[in-house]
PDB file of C-alpha atoms in Angstrom:
ATOM      1  CA  GLU A   1     102.643 103.757  94.240  1.00 53.00           C
ATOM      2  CA  THR A   2     104.782 104.509  91.244  1.00 66.00           C
ATOM      3  CA  GLY A   3     108.395 105.500  91.837  1.00 92.00           C
ATOM      4  CA  VAL A   4     108.273 109.131  90.752  1.00 95.00           C
ATOM      5  CA  THR A   5     104.974 110.975  90.631  1.00 96.00           C
ATOM      6  CA  GLN A   6     104.429 114.362  89.038  1.00 97.00           C
ATOM      7  CA  THR A   7     101.418 116.633  89.371  1.00 97.00           C
ATOM      8  CA  PRO A   8      99.664 118.104  87.583  1.00 97.00           C
ATOM      9  CA  ARG A   9     100.008 116.094  84.382  1.00 95.00           C
ATOM     10  CA  HIS A  10      98.728 119.008  82.324  1.00 96.00           C
ATOM     11  CA  LEU A  11      98.781 122.724  83.082  1.00 95.00           C
ATOM     12  CA  VAL A  12      97.638 125.690  81.042  1.00 94.00           C
ATOM     13  CA  MET A  13      98.550 129.109  82.335  1.00 91.00           C
ATOM     14  CA  GLY A  14      98.665 132.711  81.226  1.00 89.00           C
ATOM     15  CA  MET A  15     101.853 134.718  81.235  1.00 87.00           C
ATOM     16  CA  THR A  16     100.866 136.568  84.410  1.00 86.00           C
ATOM     17  CA  ASN A  17      99.892 133.500  86.425  1.00 87.00           C
ATOM     18  CA  LYS A  18     101.831 131.846  89.223  1.00 92.00           C
ATOM     19  CA  LYS A  19     101.693 128.077  89.412  1.00 94.00           C
ATOM     20  CA  SER A  20     103.798 125.218  90.740  1.00 97.00           C
ATOM     21  CA  LEU A  21     104.759 121.762  89.531  1.00 98.00           C
ATOM     22  CA  LYS A  22     105.186 119.047  92.120  1.00 98.00           C
ATOM     23  CA  CYS A  23     107.324 115.927  92.092  1.00 98.00           C
ATOM     24  CA  GLU A  24     107.384 113.189  94.695  1.00 97.00           C
ATOM     25  CA  GLN A  25     109.612 110.135  94.753  1.00 96.00           C
ATOM     26  CA  HIS A  26     108.972 107.003  96.792  1.00 93.00           C
ATOM     27  CA  LEU A  27     112.321 105.344  96.108  1.00 94.00           C
ATOM     28  CA  GLY A  28     114.361 106.619  99.018  1.00 93.00           C
ATOM     29  CA  HIS A  29     116.678 108.512  96.671  1.00 92.00           C
ATOM     30  CA  ASN A  30     118.833 111.453  97.660  1.00 90.00           C
ATOM     31  CA  ALA A  31     119.118 113.294  94.353  1.00 91.00           C
ATOM     32  CA  MET A  32     116.353 114.903  92.324  1.00 92.00           C
ATOM     33  CA  TYR A  33     116.370 116.659  88.961  1.00 92.00           C
ATOM     34  CA  TRP A  34     114.245 118.888  86.758  1.00 94.00           C
ATOM     35  CA  TYR A  35     114.592 118.479  82.990  1.00 93.00           C
ATOM     36  CA  LYS A  36     112.796 120.371  80.235  1.00 94.00           C
ATOM     37  CA  GLN A  37     111.722 118.413  77.143  1.00 92.00           C
ATOM     38  CA  SER A  38     110.898 120.480  74.066  1.00 90.00           C
ATOM     39  CA  ALA A  39     110.104 119.150  70.619  1.00 84.00           C
ATOM     40  CA  LYS A  40     113.167 118.514  68.445  1.00 79.00           C
ATOM     41  CA  LYS A  41     115.597 119.612  71.166  1.00 85.00           C
ATOM     42  CA  PRO A  42     117.736 117.623  73.582  1.00 85.00           C
ATOM     43  CA  LEU A  43     116.492 117.253  77.098  1.00 87.00           C
ATOM     44  CA  GLU A  44     117.692 120.281  78.999  1.00 88.00           C
ATOM     45  CA  LEU A  45     118.886 119.872  82.557  1.00 87.00           C
ATOM     46  CA  MET A  46     117.460 122.674  84.671  1.00 91.00           C
ATOM     47  CA  PHE A  47     118.230 121.914  88.306  1.00 90.00           C
ATOM     48  CA  VAL A  48     119.852 119.214  90.411  1.00 89.00           C
ATOM     49  CA  TYR A  49     119.343 118.757  94.135  1.00 90.00           C
ATOM     50  CA  SER A  50     121.438 116.445  96.270  1.00 86.00           C
ATOM     51  CA  LEU A  51     120.346 115.930  99.867  1.00 84.00           C
ATOM     52  CA  GLU A  52     118.064 118.947  99.510  1.00 83.00           C
ATOM     53  CA  GLU A  53     120.930 121.222  98.472  1.00 84.00           C
ATOM     54  CA  ARG A  54     121.007 122.643  94.969  1.00 84.00           C
ATOM     55  CA  VAL A  55     124.123 121.458  93.168  1.00 79.00           C
ATOM     56  CA  GLU A  56     123.360 122.616  89.668  1.00 71.00           C
ATOM     57  CA  ASN A  57     121.519 125.539  88.166  1.00 70.00           C
ATOM     58  CA  ASN A  58     121.947 125.358  84.426  1.00 70.00           C
ATOM     59  CA  SER A  59     121.498 129.034  83.567  1.00 82.00           C
ATOM     60  CA  VAL A  60     117.762 128.809  83.979  1.00 90.00           C
ATOM     61  CA  PRO A  61     115.762 132.066  83.904  1.00 92.00           C
ATOM     62  CA  SER A  62     114.648 133.309  87.302  1.00 92.00           C
ATOM     63  CA  ARG A  63     110.994 132.901  86.339  1.00 94.00           C
ATOM     64  CA  PHE A  64     111.606 129.236  87.208  1.00 95.00           C
ATOM     65  CA  SER A  65     112.217 128.752  90.927  1.00 94.00           C
ATOM     66  CA  PRO A  66     112.904 125.305  92.379  1.00 95.00           C
ATOM     67  CA  GLU A  67     112.272 124.191  95.917  1.00 95.00           C
ATOM     68  CA  CYS A  68     113.338 120.977  97.612  1.00 95.00           C
ATOM     69  CA  PRO A  69     111.908 120.869 101.149  1.00 94.00           C
ATOM     70  CA  ASN A  70     113.052 117.282 101.721  1.00 93.00           C
ATOM     71  CA  SER A  71     114.644 114.466  99.785  1.00 90.00           C
ATOM     72  CA  SER A  72     111.271 113.105  98.649  1.00 94.00           C
ATOM     73  CA  HIS A  73     109.730 116.268  97.253  1.00 96.00           C
ATOM     74  CA  LEU A  74     110.732 118.714  94.571  1.00 97.00           C
ATOM     75  CA  PHE A  75     108.784 121.704  93.315  1.00 97.00           C
ATOM     76  CA  LEU A  76     109.159 124.008  90.360  1.00 97.00           C
ATOM     77  CA  HIS A  77     107.500 127.370  90.939  1.00 97.00           C
ATOM     78  CA  LEU A  78     106.499 129.226  87.800  1.00 96.00           C
ATOM     79  CA  HIS A  79     105.756 132.921  87.376  1.00 93.00           C
ATOM     80  CA  THR A  80     105.520 135.337  84.469  1.00 92.00           C
ATOM     81  CA  LEU A  81     106.348 132.630  81.967  1.00 93.00           C
ATOM     82  CA  GLN A  82     106.673 133.098  78.222  1.00 93.00           C
ATOM     83  CA  PRO A  83     105.005 131.052  75.464  1.00 93.00           C
ATOM     84  CA  GLU A  84     108.395 129.523  74.601  1.00 93.00           C
ATOM     85  CA  ASP A  85     108.415 127.953  78.063  1.00 95.00           C
ATOM     86  CA  SER A  86     105.670 125.595  76.905  1.00 96.00           C
ATOM     87  CA  ALA A  87     107.158 122.098  77.168  1.00 96.00           C
ATOM     88  CA  LEU A  88     107.084 118.825  79.043  1.00 95.00           C
ATOM     89  CA  TYR A  89     108.813 119.194  82.413  1.00 97.00           C
ATOM     90  CA  LEU A  90     110.305 115.984  83.677  1.00 95.00           C
ATOM     91  CA  CYS A  91     111.310 115.202  87.221  1.00 96.00           C
ATOM     92  CA  ALA A  92     113.809 112.457  87.952  1.00 94.00           C
ATOM     93  CA  SER A  93     115.581 110.976  90.924  1.00 93.00           C
ATOM     94  CA  SER A  94     118.644 108.832  91.533  1.00 90.00           C
ATOM     95  CA  GLN A  95     120.096 107.008  94.510  1.00 87.00           C
ATOM     96  CA  ASP A  96     122.472 109.883  94.962  1.00 79.00           C
ATOM     97  CA  TRP A  97     124.027 112.452  92.693  1.00 76.00           C
ATOM     98  CA  SER A  98     127.379 110.744  92.172  1.00 75.00           C
ATOM     99  CA  SER A  99     125.925 107.294  91.539  1.00 71.00           C
ATOM    100  CA  GLY A 100     123.479 108.863  89.122  1.00 69.00           C
ATOM    101  CA  LEU A 101     126.429 110.036  87.092  1.00 67.00           C
ATOM    102  CA  ILE A 102     128.161 106.677  87.203  1.00 67.00           C
ATOM    103  CA  THR A 103     125.272 104.284  86.710  1.00 71.00           C
ATOM    104  CA  GLY A 104     123.094 106.603  84.639  1.00 73.00           C
ATOM    105  CA  GLU A 105     120.135 105.215  86.507  1.00 83.00           C
ATOM    106  CA  LEU A 106     117.749 108.094  86.753  1.00 89.00           C
ATOM    107  CA  PHE A 107     114.125 107.318  87.439  1.00 91.00           C
ATOM    108  CA  PHE A 108     111.774 109.661  85.645  1.00 93.00           C
ATOM    109  CA  GLY A 109     108.222 110.710  86.287  1.00 95.00           C
ATOM    110  CA  GLU A 110     105.669 110.927  83.490  1.00 93.00           C
ATOM    111  CA  GLY A 111     106.098 114.657  83.198  1.00 95.00           C
ATOM    112  CA  SER A 112     103.949 117.759  83.482  1.00 96.00           C
ATOM    113  CA  ARG A 113     102.828 119.160  80.132  1.00 95.00           C
ATOM    114  CA  LEU A 114     102.879 122.951  80.435  1.00 96.00           C
ATOM    115  CA  THR A 115     101.212 125.286  77.973  1.00 95.00           C
ATOM    116  CA  VAL A 116     101.737 129.030  78.360  1.00 94.00           C
ATOM    117  CA  LEU A 117      99.215 131.192  76.541  1.00 91.00           C
TER     118      LEU A 117
ATOM    119  CA  GLY B   1     131.269 120.938  76.008  1.00 77.00           C
ATOM    120  CA  ASP B   2     129.971 117.409  75.991  1.00 82.00           C
ATOM    121  CA  SER B   3     127.172 116.607  73.569  1.00 87.00           C
ATOM    122  CA  VAL B   4     125.196 113.786  72.007  1.00 92.00           C
ATOM    123  CA  THR B   5     123.965 113.665  68.416  1.00 94.00           C
ATOM    124  CA  GLN B   6     121.252 111.270  67.297  1.00 93.00           C
ATOM    125  CA  MET B   7     119.884 110.541  63.893  1.00 88.00           C
ATOM    126  CA  GLU B   8     116.792 112.519  62.975  1.00 82.00           C
ATOM    127  CA  GLY B   9     113.519 110.663  63.075  1.00 85.00           C
ATOM    128  CA  PRO B  10     110.923 109.511  62.787  1.00 93.00           C
ATOM    129  CA  VAL B  11     111.964 105.989  61.942  1.00 96.00           C
ATOM    130  CA  THR B  12     109.111 103.946  60.523  1.00 96.00           C
ATOM    131  CA  LEU B  13     109.487 100.164  60.269  1.00 97.00           C
ATOM    132  CA  SER B  14     107.398  97.087  59.728  1.00 97.00           C
ATOM    133  CA  GLU B  15     107.256  94.435  62.411  1.00 97.00           C
ATOM    134  CA  GLU B  16     110.285  92.094  62.385  1.00 96.00           C
ATOM    135  CA  ALA B  17     112.457  94.598  60.517  1.00 97.00           C
ATOM    136  CA  CYS B  18     115.982  95.405  61.697  1.00 97.00           C
ATOM    137  CA  LEU B  19     116.575  98.616  63.594  1.00 97.00           C
ATOM    138  CA  THR B  20     119.598 100.856  63.872  1.00 97.00           C
ATOM    139  CA  ILE B  21     119.466 104.256  65.550  1.00 97.00           C
ATOM    140  CA  ASN B  22     122.734 106.135  65.245  1.00 97.00           C
ATOM    141  CA  CYS B  23     124.279 108.010  68.135  1.00 97.00           C
ATOM    142  CA  THR B  24     127.610 109.808  68.281  1.00 97.00           C
ATOM    143  CA  TYR B  25     129.054 111.776  71.135  1.00 94.00           C
ATOM    144  CA  THR B  26     131.583 114.415  72.035  1.00 92.00           C
ATOM    145  CA  ALA B  27     133.167 114.255  75.463  1.00 87.00           C
ATOM    146  CA  THR B  28     136.276 115.631  77.121  1.00 80.00           C
ATOM    147  CA  GLY B  29     136.781 112.708  79.479  1.00 77.00           C
ATOM    148  CA  TYR B  30     135.820 109.058  79.598  1.00 79.00           C
ATOM    149  CA  PRO B  31     132.044 108.974  79.453  1.00 87.00           C
ATOM    150  CA  SER B  32     129.573 106.282  80.259  1.00 88.00           C
ATOM    151  CA  LEU B  33     126.925 105.886  77.580  1.00 93.00           C
ATOM    152  CA  PHE B  34     123.239 105.102  77.883  1.00 94.00           C
ATOM    153  CA  TRP B  35     120.084 104.524  75.914  1.00 96.00           C
ATOM    154  CA  TYR B  36     116.793 105.560  77.432  1.00 96.00           C
ATOM    155  CA  VAL B  37     113.328 104.790  76.068  1.00 96.00           C
ATOM    156  CA  GLN B  38     110.139 106.814  76.494  1.00 94.00           C
ATOM    157  CA  TYR B  39     106.902 104.958  75.735  1.00 94.00           C
ATOM    158  CA  PRO B  40     103.820 107.061  74.926  1.00 90.00           C
ATOM    159  CA  GLY B  41     102.524 108.882  77.985  1.00 85.00           C
ATOM    160  CA  GLU B  42     105.329 107.653  80.221  1.00 87.00           C
ATOM    161  CA  GLY B  43     108.585 108.934  81.638  1.00 88.00           C
ATOM    162  CA  LEU B  44     112.010 107.913  80.392  1.00 92.00           C
ATOM    163  CA  GLN B  45     113.392 104.520  81.400  1.00 92.00           C
ATOM    164  CA  LEU B  46     116.959 103.312  81.243  1.00 92.00           C
ATOM    165  CA  LEU B  47     117.180 100.705  78.484  1.00 96.00           C
ATOM    166  CA  LEU B  48     120.873  99.792  78.480  1.00 96.00           C
ATOM    167  CA  LYS B  49     124.292 101.185  79.238  1.00 93.00           C
ATOM    168  CA  ALA B  50     128.026 100.764  78.667  1.00 94.00           C
ATOM    169  CA  THR B  51     130.685 102.233  80.893  1.00 89.00           C
ATOM    170  CA  LYS B  52     133.907 101.741  78.931  1.00 89.00           C
ATOM    171  CA  ALA B  53     135.195 101.221  75.424  1.00 92.00           C
ATOM    172  CA  ASP B  54     134.154  97.982  73.685  1.00 95.00           C
ATOM    173  CA  ASP B  55     131.495  97.250  76.299  1.00 95.00           C
ATOM    174  CA  LYS B  56     128.195  96.029  74.886  1.00 97.00           C
ATOM    175  CA  GLY B  57     124.985  96.927  76.651  1.00 96.00           C
ATOM    176  CA  SER B  58     121.908  94.813  76.019  1.00 97.00           C
ATOM    177  CA  ASN B  59     118.314  94.582  77.199  1.00 97.00           C
ATOM    178  CA  LYS B  60     114.967  93.455  75.740  1.00 96.00           C
ATOM    179  CA  GLY B  61     116.660  92.397  72.507  1.00 97.00           C
ATOM    180  CA  PHE B  62     118.331  95.778  72.018  1.00 98.00           C
ATOM    181  CA  GLU B  63     122.112  96.112  71.878  1.00 98.00           C
ATOM    182  CA  ALA B  64     124.636  98.920  71.658  1.00 98.00           C
ATOM    183  CA  THR B  65     128.431  98.770  71.611  1.00 98.00           C
ATOM    184  CA  TYR B  66     130.639 101.544  72.962  1.00 97.00           C
ATOM    185  CA  ARG B  67     133.008 102.436  70.091  1.00 96.00           C
ATOM    186  CA  LYS B  68     135.658 104.852  71.278  1.00 93.00           C
ATOM    187  CA  GLU B  69     137.421 105.021  67.919  1.00 94.00           C
ATOM    188  CA  THR B  70     134.283 106.284  66.187  1.00 95.00           C
ATOM    189  CA  THR B  71     132.779 107.942  69.303  1.00 95.00           C
ATOM    190  CA  SER B  72     129.553 106.066  68.639  1.00 97.00           C
ATOM    191  CA  PHE B  73     126.939 104.072  70.531  1.00 97.00           C
ATOM    192  CA  HIS B  74     124.414 102.932  67.939  1.00 98.00           C
ATOM    193  CA  LEU B  75     121.270 101.161  69.104  1.00 98.00           C
ATOM    194  CA  GLU B  76     120.347  97.957  67.259  1.00 98.00           C
ATOM    195  CA  LYS B  77     117.645  95.333  67.320  1.00 98.00           C
ATOM    196  CA  GLY B  78     117.317  92.453  64.952  1.00 97.00           C
ATOM    197  CA  SER B  79     113.538  92.195  64.877  1.00 96.00           C
ATOM    198  CA  VAL B  80     111.350  95.021  66.129  1.00 97.00           C
ATOM    199  CA  GLN B  81     107.837  94.655  67.481  1.00 97.00           C
ATOM    200  CA  VAL B  82     104.901  97.040  67.550  1.00 97.00           C
ATOM    201  CA  SER B  83     105.449  97.380  71.284  1.00 96.00           C
ATOM    202  CA  ASP B  84     108.884  98.888  70.604  1.00 97.00           C
ATOM    203  CA  SER B  85     107.241 102.046  69.263  1.00 97.00           C
ATOM    204  CA  ALA B  86     108.617 104.804  71.459  1.00 97.00           C
ATOM    205  CA  VAL B  87     111.114 107.652  71.584  1.00 95.00           C
ATOM    206  CA  TYR B  88     114.723 106.575  72.129  1.00 97.00           C
ATOM    207  CA  PHE B  89     117.292 108.862  73.747  1.00 95.00           C
ATOM    208  CA  CYS B  90     121.039 108.480  73.701  1.00 96.00           C
ATOM    209  CA  ALA B  91     122.812 109.983  76.708  1.00 93.00           C
ATOM    210  CA  LEU B  92     126.221 110.286  78.276  1.00 90.00           C
ATOM    211  CA  SER B  93     127.706 110.939  81.675  1.00 85.00           C
ATOM    212  CA  ASP B  94     131.208 112.350  81.683  1.00 73.00           C
ATOM    213  CA  ARG B  95     132.018 112.076  85.354  1.00 62.00           C
ATOM    214  CA  TRP B  96     135.697 112.775  84.794  1.00 55.00           C
ATOM    215  CA  ALA B  97     135.121 116.056  83.025  1.00 50.00           C
ATOM    216  CA  ASN B  98     135.818 119.227  84.893  1.00 42.00           C
ATOM    217  CA  GLN B  99     132.171 120.141  85.104  1.00 48.00           C
ATOM    218  CA  ALA B 100     130.866 120.442  88.604  1.00 42.00           C
ATOM    219  CA  GLY B 101     127.286 119.410  88.959  1.00 43.00           C
ATOM    220  CA  THR B 102     127.058 117.546  85.698  1.00 55.00           C
ATOM    221  CA  ALA B 103     124.112 115.230  85.219  1.00 70.00           C
ATOM    222  CA  LEU B 104     123.217 113.109  82.230  1.00 83.00           C
ATOM    223  CA  ILE B 105     123.437 114.826  78.847  1.00 86.00           C
ATOM    224  CA  PHE B 106     120.771 113.688  76.410  1.00 90.00           C
ATOM    225  CA  GLY B 107     120.309 113.781  72.671  1.00 91.00           C
ATOM    226  CA  LYS B 108     117.159 115.048  70.966  1.00 91.00           C
ATOM    227  CA  GLY B 109     115.509 111.651  70.852  1.00 93.00           C
ATOM    228  CA  THR B 110     114.499 109.496  67.870  1.00 95.00           C
ATOM    229  CA  THR B 111     110.909 108.453  67.403  1.00 95.00           C
ATOM    230  CA  LEU B 112     110.406 104.857  66.309  1.00 97.00           C
ATOM    231  CA  SER B 113     107.080 103.757  64.880  1.00 97.00           C
ATOM    232  CA  VAL B 114     106.557 100.057  64.162  1.00 97.00           C
ATOM    233  CA  SER B 115     103.514  98.851  62.241  1.00 96.00           C
ATOM    234  CA  SER B 116     102.117  95.327  61.990  1.00 93.00           C
TER     235      SER B 116
END
């Protein structure tokens, strides 16, 4: 099993749909992250969870709703998205939140490519 | 706030050419600096890091030196290979800044394409 697994790899949805992105990590880490990767823009941090508690919400629109039921799983629920939300959504994990800041060792999944029509 | 600026790509090189990808940063505290690499179809991977001024990070033939006086962390490699073709991201972590909940701050990424 790879360290961080994201599903689905590709998702096409209409603006009225509701869908979810899933991330699972098999590394025994305590911190998980959602980043948004858009062309020609820096990676944008969306959410950080540490021990299943949200520690960061980077002014993300409410149409994105994260869920972290346990330290191994992270979801991003999507509803009434806009075409500009089309991007690659990356999940990452680190041993814990503070060590992630110090060591910089985040482990990323391959991403979910989202297209909003 | 903290930020990272990378040179615009794409960078196109022939095999065995020298590589430099420029990265400068703005930080309020004493950041650690990182380079990540994203190969086609894969997630980002940590390539190298430096945690204080004058430190040199190195891995897989790549090097970068933390220059506090110029606030830079340029990525270099003396002889690139086709397999180095990827997107390279400079990032920082300013754990001493007064920003609760901070995670890594990334640049836009620089695409490197190496041809044989």
